[in-house]
């Protein structure tokens, strides 16, 4: 039975052909109907199903995603494994953060370079600025060049206005001073190369990392808790 003709007459409209094929298919064997479906509708059906799955997946992710960030940190120019979530997982457990409601992360894929022709570094800085503006990051750890850059951009807070009195006394011998955009030299970081937890996860082997607080963070208590946590011994 001639059910369909893929090389239809160019003068025949698509609607006319569909009507003709439907008429032929009315009493056609199942094999011929399946063959017709494969040639005319299978690809469209697959595309429609794929789109539906994508839309459903996106909607589900948006609905079930944590509503805000309990703690966020960017680790710049580190030596750790960016896929290792051990440190943040342990901190989340320690803080009893409900990750079904709040997000917590350490992004250790970040790099900084004074050479802005380095596209990866430049993209990382754009990401950082967007996250700071969105109040989605609380801590930056990096080498002194990185900390100097963010201080110049007035992104980092003065430790004397962030840390409680007891921690000022604890860390004052480790303070890192940098110059703000207005030329003021202030303590914006803490040298943390001896932090046990950072060393446990090999984040800054052979380097001298500085720990700093984002100036507009509204989760400073969690950021301070993280500072204390990286100095805890198991």
PDB file of C-alpha atoms in Angstrom:
ATOM      1  CA  UNK A   1       0.000   0.000   0.000  1.00  0.00           C
ATOM      2  CA  UNK A   2       1.330   3.422  -0.944  1.00  0.00           C
ATOM      3  CA  UNK A   3       0.832   5.219   2.352  1.00  0.00           C
ATOM      4  CA  UNK A   4       3.021   8.239   1.855  1.00  0.00           C
ATOM      5  CA  UNK A   5       5.336   9.913  -0.588  1.00  0.00           C
ATOM      6  CA  UNK A   6       8.184  11.920   0.908  1.00  0.00           C
ATOM      7  CA  UNK A   7       8.988  13.366  -2.498  1.00  0.00           C
ATOM      8  CA  UNK A   8       5.588  14.935  -2.898  1.00  0.00           C
ATOM      9  CA  UNK A   9       4.553  17.079  -5.830  1.00  0.00           C
ATOM     10  CA  UNK A  10       5.950  20.569  -5.251  1.00  0.00           C
ATOM     11  CA  UNK A  11       2.622  22.030  -6.294  1.00  0.00           C
ATOM     12  CA  UNK A  12       0.764  20.101  -3.635  1.00  0.00           C
ATOM     13  CA  UNK A  13       0.274  21.981  -0.365  1.00  0.00           C
ATOM     14  CA  UNK A  14       1.334  20.406   2.916  1.00  0.00           C
ATOM     15  CA  UNK A  15      -2.233  20.463   4.235  1.00  0.00           C
ATOM     16  CA  UNK A  16      -3.489  18.694   1.109  1.00  0.00           C
ATOM     17  CA  UNK A  17      -0.834  16.039   1.496  1.00  0.00           C
ATOM     18  CA  UNK A  18      -1.677  15.519   5.168  1.00  0.00           C
ATOM     19  CA  UNK A  19      -5.343  15.045   4.284  1.00  0.00           C
ATOM     20  CA  UNK A  20      -4.371  12.599   1.549  1.00  0.00           C
ATOM     21  CA  UNK A  21      -2.071  10.604   3.809  1.00  0.00           C
ATOM     22  CA  UNK A  22      -4.676  10.512   6.609  1.00  0.00           C
ATOM     23  CA  UNK A  23      -7.188   9.111   4.182  1.00  0.00           C
ATOM     24  CA  UNK A  24      -4.731   6.421   3.091  1.00  0.00           C
ATOM     25  CA  UNK A  25      -3.851   5.602   6.683  1.00  0.00           C
ATOM     26  CA  UNK A  26      -7.438   5.179   7.816  1.00  0.00           C
ATOM     27  CA  UNK A  27      -7.491   1.481   7.039  1.00  0.00           C
ATOM     28  CA  UNK A  28      -3.734   0.937   6.655  1.00  0.00           C
ATOM     29  CA  UNK A  29      -1.852  -1.838   8.489  1.00  0.00           C
ATOM     30  CA  UNK A  30      -0.137  -0.940  11.786  1.00  0.00           C
ATOM     31  CA  UNK A  31       3.308  -1.286  10.202  1.00  0.00           C
ATOM     32  CA  UNK A  32       2.472   1.358   7.614  1.00  0.00           C
ATOM     33  CA  UNK A  33       1.085   3.706  10.278  1.00  0.00           C
ATOM     34  CA  UNK A  34       4.245   3.376  12.361  1.00  0.00           C
ATOM     35  CA  UNK A  35       6.401   4.036   9.318  1.00  0.00           C
ATOM     36  CA  UNK A  36       4.387   7.147   8.522  1.00  0.00           C
ATOM     37  CA  UNK A  37       4.697   8.368  12.109  1.00  0.00           C
ATOM     38  CA  UNK A  38       8.478   7.841  12.045  1.00  0.00           C
ATOM     39  CA  UNK A  39       8.955   9.861   8.871  1.00  0.00           C
ATOM     40  CA  UNK A  40       6.563  12.704   9.647  1.00  0.00           C
ATOM     41  CA  UNK A  41       6.226  13.065  13.420  1.00  0.00           C
ATOM     42  CA  UNK A  42       8.959  11.196  15.323  1.00  0.00           C
ATOM     43  CA  UNK A  43      11.580  13.965  15.305  1.00  0.00           C
ATOM     44  CA  UNK A  44       9.049  16.639  16.257  1.00  0.00           C
ATOM     45  CA  UNK A  45       7.752  14.456  19.080  1.00  0.00           C
ATOM     46  CA  UNK A  46      11.281  13.874  20.413  1.00  0.00           C
ATOM     47  CA  UNK A  47      12.023  17.606  20.350  1.00  0.00           C
ATOM     48  CA  UNK A  48       8.766  18.444  22.149  1.00  0.00           C
ATOM     49  CA  UNK A  49       9.464  15.817  24.839  1.00  0.00           C
ATOM     50  CA  UNK A  50      13.035  17.099  25.286  1.00  0.00           C
ATOM     51  CA  UNK A  51      11.785  20.669  25.698  1.00  0.00           C
ATOM     52  CA  UNK A  52       9.186  19.567  28.239  1.00  0.00           C
ATOM     53  CA  UNK A  53      11.804  17.663  30.245  1.00  0.00           C
ATOM     54  CA  UNK A  54      14.129  20.692  30.213  1.00  0.00           C
ATOM     55  CA  UNK A  55      11.378  23.081  31.313  1.00  0.00           C
ATOM     56  CA  UNK A  56      10.244  20.719  34.075  1.00  0.00           C
ATOM     57  CA  UNK A  57      13.829  20.219  35.285  1.00  0.00           C
ATOM     58  CA  UNK A  58      14.485  23.966  35.322  1.00  0.00           C
ATOM     59  CA  UNK A  59      11.245  24.677  37.165  1.00  0.00           C
ATOM     60  CA  UNK A  60      11.942  21.931  39.701  1.00  0.00           C
ATOM     61  CA  UNK A  61      15.465  23.279  40.322  1.00  0.00           C
ATOM     62  CA  UNK A  62      14.150  26.796  40.831  1.00  0.00           C
ATOM     63  CA  UNK A  63      11.373  25.639  43.160  1.00  0.00           C
ATOM     64  CA  UNK A  64      13.533  23.343  45.284  1.00  0.00           C
ATOM     65  CA  UNK A  65      16.721  25.442  45.329  1.00  0.00           C
ATOM     66  CA  UNK A  66      17.791  26.976  48.651  1.00  0.00           C
ATOM     67  CA  UNK A  67      16.296  30.452  49.048  1.00  0.00           C
ATOM     68  CA  UNK A  68      19.440  32.272  50.170  1.00  0.00           C
ATOM     69  CA  UNK A  69      23.087  31.823  51.088  1.00  0.00           C
ATOM     70  CA  UNK A  70      24.044  31.112  54.694  1.00  0.00           C
ATOM     71  CA  UNK A  71      27.742  31.326  53.875  1.00  0.00           C
ATOM     72  CA  UNK A  72      29.795  31.848  50.735  1.00  0.00           C
ATOM     73  CA  UNK A  73      33.549  32.034  50.226  1.00  0.00           C
ATOM     74  CA  UNK A  74      35.832  32.562  47.254  1.00  0.00           C
ATOM     75  CA  UNK A  75      39.293  30.994  47.496  1.00  0.00           C
ATOM     76  CA  UNK A  76      41.698  32.626  45.029  1.00  0.00           C
ATOM     77  CA  UNK A  77      44.879  31.113  43.575  1.00  0.00           C
ATOM     78  CA  UNK A  78      44.760  28.109  45.886  1.00  0.00           C
ATOM     79  CA  UNK A  79      46.354  24.695  45.451  1.00  0.00           C
ATOM     80  CA  UNK A  80      43.394  22.572  46.529  1.00  0.00           C
ATOM     81  CA  UNK A  81      41.042  20.371  44.558  1.00  0.00           C
ATOM     82  CA  UNK A  82      38.171  22.595  43.398  1.00  0.00           C
ATOM     83  CA  UNK A  83      35.861  19.553  43.276  1.00  0.00           C
ATOM     84  CA  UNK A  84      36.522  18.632  46.927  1.00  0.00           C
ATOM     85  CA  UNK A  85      33.606  19.747  49.114  1.00  0.00           C
ATOM     86  CA  UNK A  86      34.985  18.240  52.316  1.00  0.00           C
ATOM     87  CA  UNK A  87      35.701  21.500  54.120  1.00  0.00           C
ATOM     88  CA  UNK A  88      32.375  23.176  53.386  1.00  0.00           C
ATOM     89  CA  UNK A  89      30.487  19.936  54.132  1.00  0.00           C
ATOM     90  CA  UNK A  90      32.114  19.720  57.550  1.00  0.00           C
ATOM     91  CA  UNK A  91      31.455  23.400  58.238  1.00  0.00           C
ATOM     92  CA  UNK A  92      27.786  23.012  57.263  1.00  0.00           C
ATOM     93  CA  UNK A  93      27.536  20.063  59.656  1.00  0.00           C
ATOM     94  CA  UNK A  94      29.288  22.035  62.406  1.00  0.00           C
ATOM     95  CA  UNK A  95      26.970  25.027  61.955  1.00  0.00           C
ATOM     96  CA  UNK A  96      23.879  22.831  61.488  1.00  0.00           C
ATOM     97  CA  UNK A  97      22.918  24.687  58.320  1.00  0.00           C
ATOM     98  CA  UNK A  98      19.777  23.316  56.688  1.00  0.00           C
ATOM     99  CA  UNK A  99      20.904  23.113  53.054  1.00  0.00           C
ATOM    100  CA  UNK A 100      17.347  22.470  51.904  1.00  0.00           C
ATOM    101  CA  UNK A 101      16.630  26.061  52.866  1.00  0.00           C
ATOM    102  CA  UNK A 102      20.007  27.802  52.642  1.00  0.00           C
ATOM    103  CA  UNK A 103      23.011  27.407  50.397  1.00  0.00           C
ATOM    104  CA  UNK A 104      26.615  27.250  51.627  1.00  0.00           C
ATOM    105  CA  UNK A 105      29.656  27.014  49.374  1.00  0.00           C
ATOM    106  CA  UNK A 106      33.374  27.500  48.874  1.00  0.00           C
ATOM    107  CA  UNK A 107      34.342  28.345  45.305  1.00  0.00           C
ATOM    108  CA  UNK A 108      38.009  27.409  45.018  1.00  0.00           C
ATOM    109  CA  UNK A 109      38.131  27.693  41.237  1.00  0.00           C
ATOM    110  CA  UNK A 110      38.808  31.440  41.366  1.00  0.00           C
ATOM    111  CA  UNK A 111      42.022  32.970  40.045  1.00  0.00           C
ATOM    112  CA  UNK A 112      43.412  36.485  40.206  1.00  0.00           C
ATOM    113  CA  UNK A 113      46.020  38.006  37.936  1.00  0.00           C
ATOM    114  CA  UNK A 114      47.071  41.628  37.515  1.00  0.00           C
ATOM    115  CA  UNK A 115      47.198  40.836  33.803  1.00  0.00           C
ATOM    116  CA  UNK A 116      43.605  41.490  32.779  1.00  0.00           C
ATOM    117  CA  UNK A 117      44.226  39.892  29.402  1.00  0.00           C
ATOM    118  CA  UNK A 118      43.927  36.598  31.308  1.00  0.00           C
ATOM    119  CA  UNK A 119      40.342  35.788  30.367  1.00  0.00           C
ATOM    120  CA  UNK A 120      39.802  33.240  33.157  1.00  0.00           C
ATOM    121  CA  UNK A 121      40.984  35.704  35.799  1.00  0.00           C
ATOM    122  CA  UNK A 122      38.898  38.499  34.306  1.00  0.00           C
ATOM    123  CA  UNK A 123      35.788  36.311  34.226  1.00  0.00           C
ATOM    124  CA  UNK A 124      36.452  35.373  37.851  1.00  0.00           C
ATOM    125  CA  UNK A 125      36.584  39.032  38.875  1.00  0.00           C
ATOM    126  CA  UNK A 126      33.313  39.748  37.076  1.00  0.00           C
ATOM    127  CA  UNK A 127      31.731  36.804  38.894  1.00  0.00           C
ATOM    128  CA  UNK A 128      33.071  38.051  42.216  1.00  0.00           C
ATOM    129  CA  UNK A 129      31.758  41.582  41.706  1.00  0.00           C
ATOM    130  CA  UNK A 130      28.328  40.248  40.748  1.00  0.00           C
ATOM    131  CA  UNK A 131      28.269  38.001  43.830  1.00  0.00           C
ATOM    132  CA  UNK A 132      29.356  40.854  46.102  1.00  0.00           C
ATOM    133  CA  UNK A 133      26.661  43.097  44.665  1.00  0.00           C
ATOM    134  CA  UNK A 134      24.076  40.345  45.167  1.00  0.00           C
ATOM    135  CA  UNK A 135      25.288  39.863  48.756  1.00  0.00           C
ATOM    136  CA  UNK A 136      26.009  36.234  47.934  1.00  0.00           C
ATOM    137  CA  UNK A 137      29.611  35.970  49.186  1.00  0.00           C
ATOM    138  CA  UNK A 138      30.979  36.694  52.658  1.00  0.00           C
ATOM    139  CA  UNK A 139      34.650  35.791  52.640  1.00  0.00           C
ATOM    140  CA  UNK A 140      37.580  36.068  50.251  1.00  0.00           C
ATOM    141  CA  UNK A 141      40.787  34.144  50.860  1.00  0.00           C
ATOM    142  CA  UNK A 142      43.763  34.710  48.615  1.00  0.00           C
ATOM    143  CA  UNK A 143      47.299  35.951  48.211  1.00  0.00           C
ATOM    144  CA  UNK A 144      48.195  39.543  49.030  1.00  0.00           C
ATOM    145  CA  UNK A 145      47.836  40.677  45.399  1.00  0.00           C
ATOM    146  CA  UNK A 146      44.238  39.459  45.388  1.00  0.00           C
ATOM    147  CA  UNK A 147      43.460  41.104  48.720  1.00  0.00           C
ATOM    148  CA  UNK A 148      45.077  44.365  47.579  1.00  0.00           C
ATOM    149  CA  UNK A 149      42.877  44.401  44.478  1.00  0.00           C
ATOM    150  CA  UNK A 150      39.625  43.939  46.376  1.00  0.00           C
ATOM    151  CA  UNK A 151      40.671  46.472  49.005  1.00  0.00           C
ATOM    152  CA  UNK A 152      41.305  49.051  46.283  1.00  0.00           C
ATOM    153  CA  UNK A 153      37.771  48.334  45.060  1.00  0.00           C
ATOM    154  CA  UNK A 154      36.462  48.973  48.597  1.00  0.00           C
ATOM    155  CA  UNK A 155      35.040  45.456  48.795  1.00  0.00           C
ATOM    156  CA  UNK A 156      36.700  44.367  52.046  1.00  0.00           C
ATOM    157  CA  UNK A 157      35.798  45.392  55.582  1.00  0.00           C
ATOM    158  CA  UNK A 158      37.972  46.868  58.309  1.00  0.00           C
ATOM    159  CA  UNK A 159      38.688  44.117  60.846  1.00  0.00           C
ATOM    160  CA  UNK A 160      38.439  46.550  63.747  1.00  0.00           C
ATOM    161  CA  UNK A 161      34.748  47.060  62.959  1.00  0.00           C
ATOM    162  CA  UNK A 162      34.021  43.394  62.188  1.00  0.00           C
ATOM    163  CA  UNK A 163      35.751  41.245  64.775  1.00  0.00           C
ATOM    164  CA  UNK A 164      34.680  41.182  68.423  1.00  0.00           C
ATOM    165  CA  UNK A 165      37.237  42.382  70.990  1.00  0.00           C
ATOM    166  CA  UNK A 166      38.470  38.920  71.964  1.00  0.00           C
ATOM    167  CA  UNK A 167      39.218  37.971  68.333  1.00  0.00           C
ATOM    168  CA  UNK A 168      40.928  41.290  67.670  1.00  0.00           C
ATOM    169  CA  UNK A 169      43.327  40.378  70.439  1.00  0.00           C
ATOM    170  CA  UNK A 170      43.694  36.816  69.137  1.00  0.00           C
ATOM    171  CA  UNK A 171      44.500  37.754  65.556  1.00  0.00           C
ATOM    172  CA  UNK A 172      46.057  41.228  65.793  1.00  0.00           C
ATOM    173  CA  UNK A 173      49.571  39.868  65.288  1.00  0.00           C
ATOM    174  CA  UNK A 174      48.426  38.312  61.995  1.00  0.00           C
ATOM    175  CA  UNK A 175      46.674  41.350  60.513  1.00  0.00           C
ATOM    176  CA  UNK A 176      47.295  42.238  56.891  1.00  0.00           C
ATOM    177  CA  UNK A 177      47.034  45.951  56.046  1.00  0.00           C
ATOM    178  CA  UNK A 178      46.101  47.224  52.595  1.00  0.00           C
ATOM    179  CA  UNK A 179      45.198  50.530  50.982  1.00  0.00           C
ATOM    180  CA  UNK A 180      41.595  51.367  50.170  1.00  0.00           C
ATOM    181  CA  UNK A 181      40.412  53.238  47.122  1.00  0.00           C
ATOM    182  CA  UNK A 182      40.555  56.475  49.112  1.00  0.00           C
ATOM    183  CA  UNK A 183      44.158  55.845  50.121  1.00  0.00           C
ATOM    184  CA  UNK A 184      43.462  54.847  53.723  1.00  0.00           C
ATOM    185  CA  UNK A 185      45.556  51.955  55.010  1.00  0.00           C
ATOM    186  CA  UNK A 186      43.483  49.590  57.137  1.00  0.00           C
ATOM    187  CA  UNK A 187      43.583  46.001  58.457  1.00  0.00           C
ATOM    188  CA  UNK A 188      41.535  43.991  55.973  1.00  0.00           C
ATOM    189  CA  UNK A 189      42.891  40.494  56.371  1.00  0.00           C
ATOM    190  CA  UNK A 190      44.356  37.834  58.594  1.00  0.00           C
ATOM    191  CA  UNK A 191      47.301  35.635  57.627  1.00  0.00           C
ATOM    192  CA  UNK A 192      45.969  32.079  57.882  1.00  0.00           C
ATOM    193  CA  UNK A 193      48.747  29.917  56.451  1.00  0.00           C
ATOM    194  CA  UNK A 194      48.817  27.935  59.714  1.00  0.00           C
ATOM    195  CA  UNK A 195      45.060  27.195  59.776  1.00  0.00           C
ATOM    196  CA  UNK A 196      44.752  23.402  60.349  1.00  0.00           C
ATOM    197  CA  UNK A 197      41.624  22.959  58.261  1.00  0.00           C
ATOM    198  CA  UNK A 198      43.088  24.768  55.237  1.00  0.00           C
ATOM    199  CA  UNK A 199      46.196  22.609  55.481  1.00  0.00           C
ATOM    200  CA  UNK A 200      44.130  19.454  55.899  1.00  0.00           C
ATOM    201  CA  UNK A 201      42.500  20.058  52.526  1.00  0.00           C
ATOM    202  CA  UNK A 202      45.758  21.308  50.908  1.00  0.00           C
ATOM    203  CA  UNK A 203      44.250  24.631  49.910  1.00  0.00           C
ATOM    204  CA  UNK A 204      47.362  26.809  50.106  1.00  0.00           C
ATOM    205  CA  UNK A 205      50.386  24.566  50.196  1.00  0.00           C
ATOM    206  CA  UNK A 206      53.568  26.637  50.018  1.00  0.00           C
ATOM    207  CA  UNK A 207      51.555  29.884  49.938  1.00  0.00           C
ATOM    208  CA  UNK A 208      50.640  32.641  52.385  1.00  0.00           C
ATOM    209  CA  UNK A 209      46.863  33.081  52.215  1.00  0.00           C
ATOM    210  CA  UNK A 210      45.032  36.040  53.725  1.00  0.00           C
ATOM    211  CA  UNK A 211      41.476  35.739  55.072  1.00  0.00           C
ATOM    212  CA  UNK A 212      39.191  38.768  54.577  1.00  0.00           C
ATOM    213  CA  UNK A 213      35.548  39.727  55.057  1.00  0.00           C
ATOM    214  CA  UNK A 214      33.288  41.233  52.398  1.00  0.00           C
ATOM    215  CA  UNK A 215      32.276  44.710  53.511  1.00  0.00           C
ATOM    216  CA  UNK A 216      28.539  44.373  52.810  1.00  0.00           C
ATOM    217  CA  UNK A 217      28.038  40.849  54.154  1.00  0.00           C
ATOM    218  CA  UNK A 218      24.960  40.413  56.325  1.00  0.00           C
ATOM    219  CA  UNK A 219      26.175  36.987  57.482  1.00  0.00           C
ATOM    220  CA  UNK A 220      29.246  38.222  59.354  1.00  0.00           C
ATOM    221  CA  UNK A 221      28.556  35.896  62.290  1.00  0.00           C
ATOM    222  CA  UNK A 222      28.795  32.881  59.983  1.00  0.00           C
ATOM    223  CA  UNK A 223      31.926  34.286  58.356  1.00  0.00           C
ATOM    224  CA  UNK A 224      33.557  34.740  61.777  1.00  0.00           C
ATOM    225  CA  UNK A 225      32.452  31.226  62.707  1.00  0.00           C
ATOM    226  CA  UNK A 226      34.211  29.950  59.588  1.00  0.00           C
ATOM    227  CA  UNK A 227      37.405  31.784  60.569  1.00  0.00           C
ATOM    228  CA  UNK A 228      37.274  30.116  63.969  1.00  0.00           C
ATOM    229  CA  UNK A 229      36.408  26.769  62.398  1.00  0.00           C
ATOM    230  CA  UNK A 230      39.462  26.595  60.137  1.00  0.00           C
ATOM    231  CA  UNK A 231      41.620  26.880  63.265  1.00  0.00           C
ATOM    232  CA  UNK A 232      39.889  24.005  65.052  1.00  0.00           C
ATOM    233  CA  UNK A 233      41.699  20.741  65.553  1.00  0.00           C
ATOM    234  CA  UNK A 234      39.802  17.508  65.018  1.00  0.00           C
TER     235      UNK A 234
END
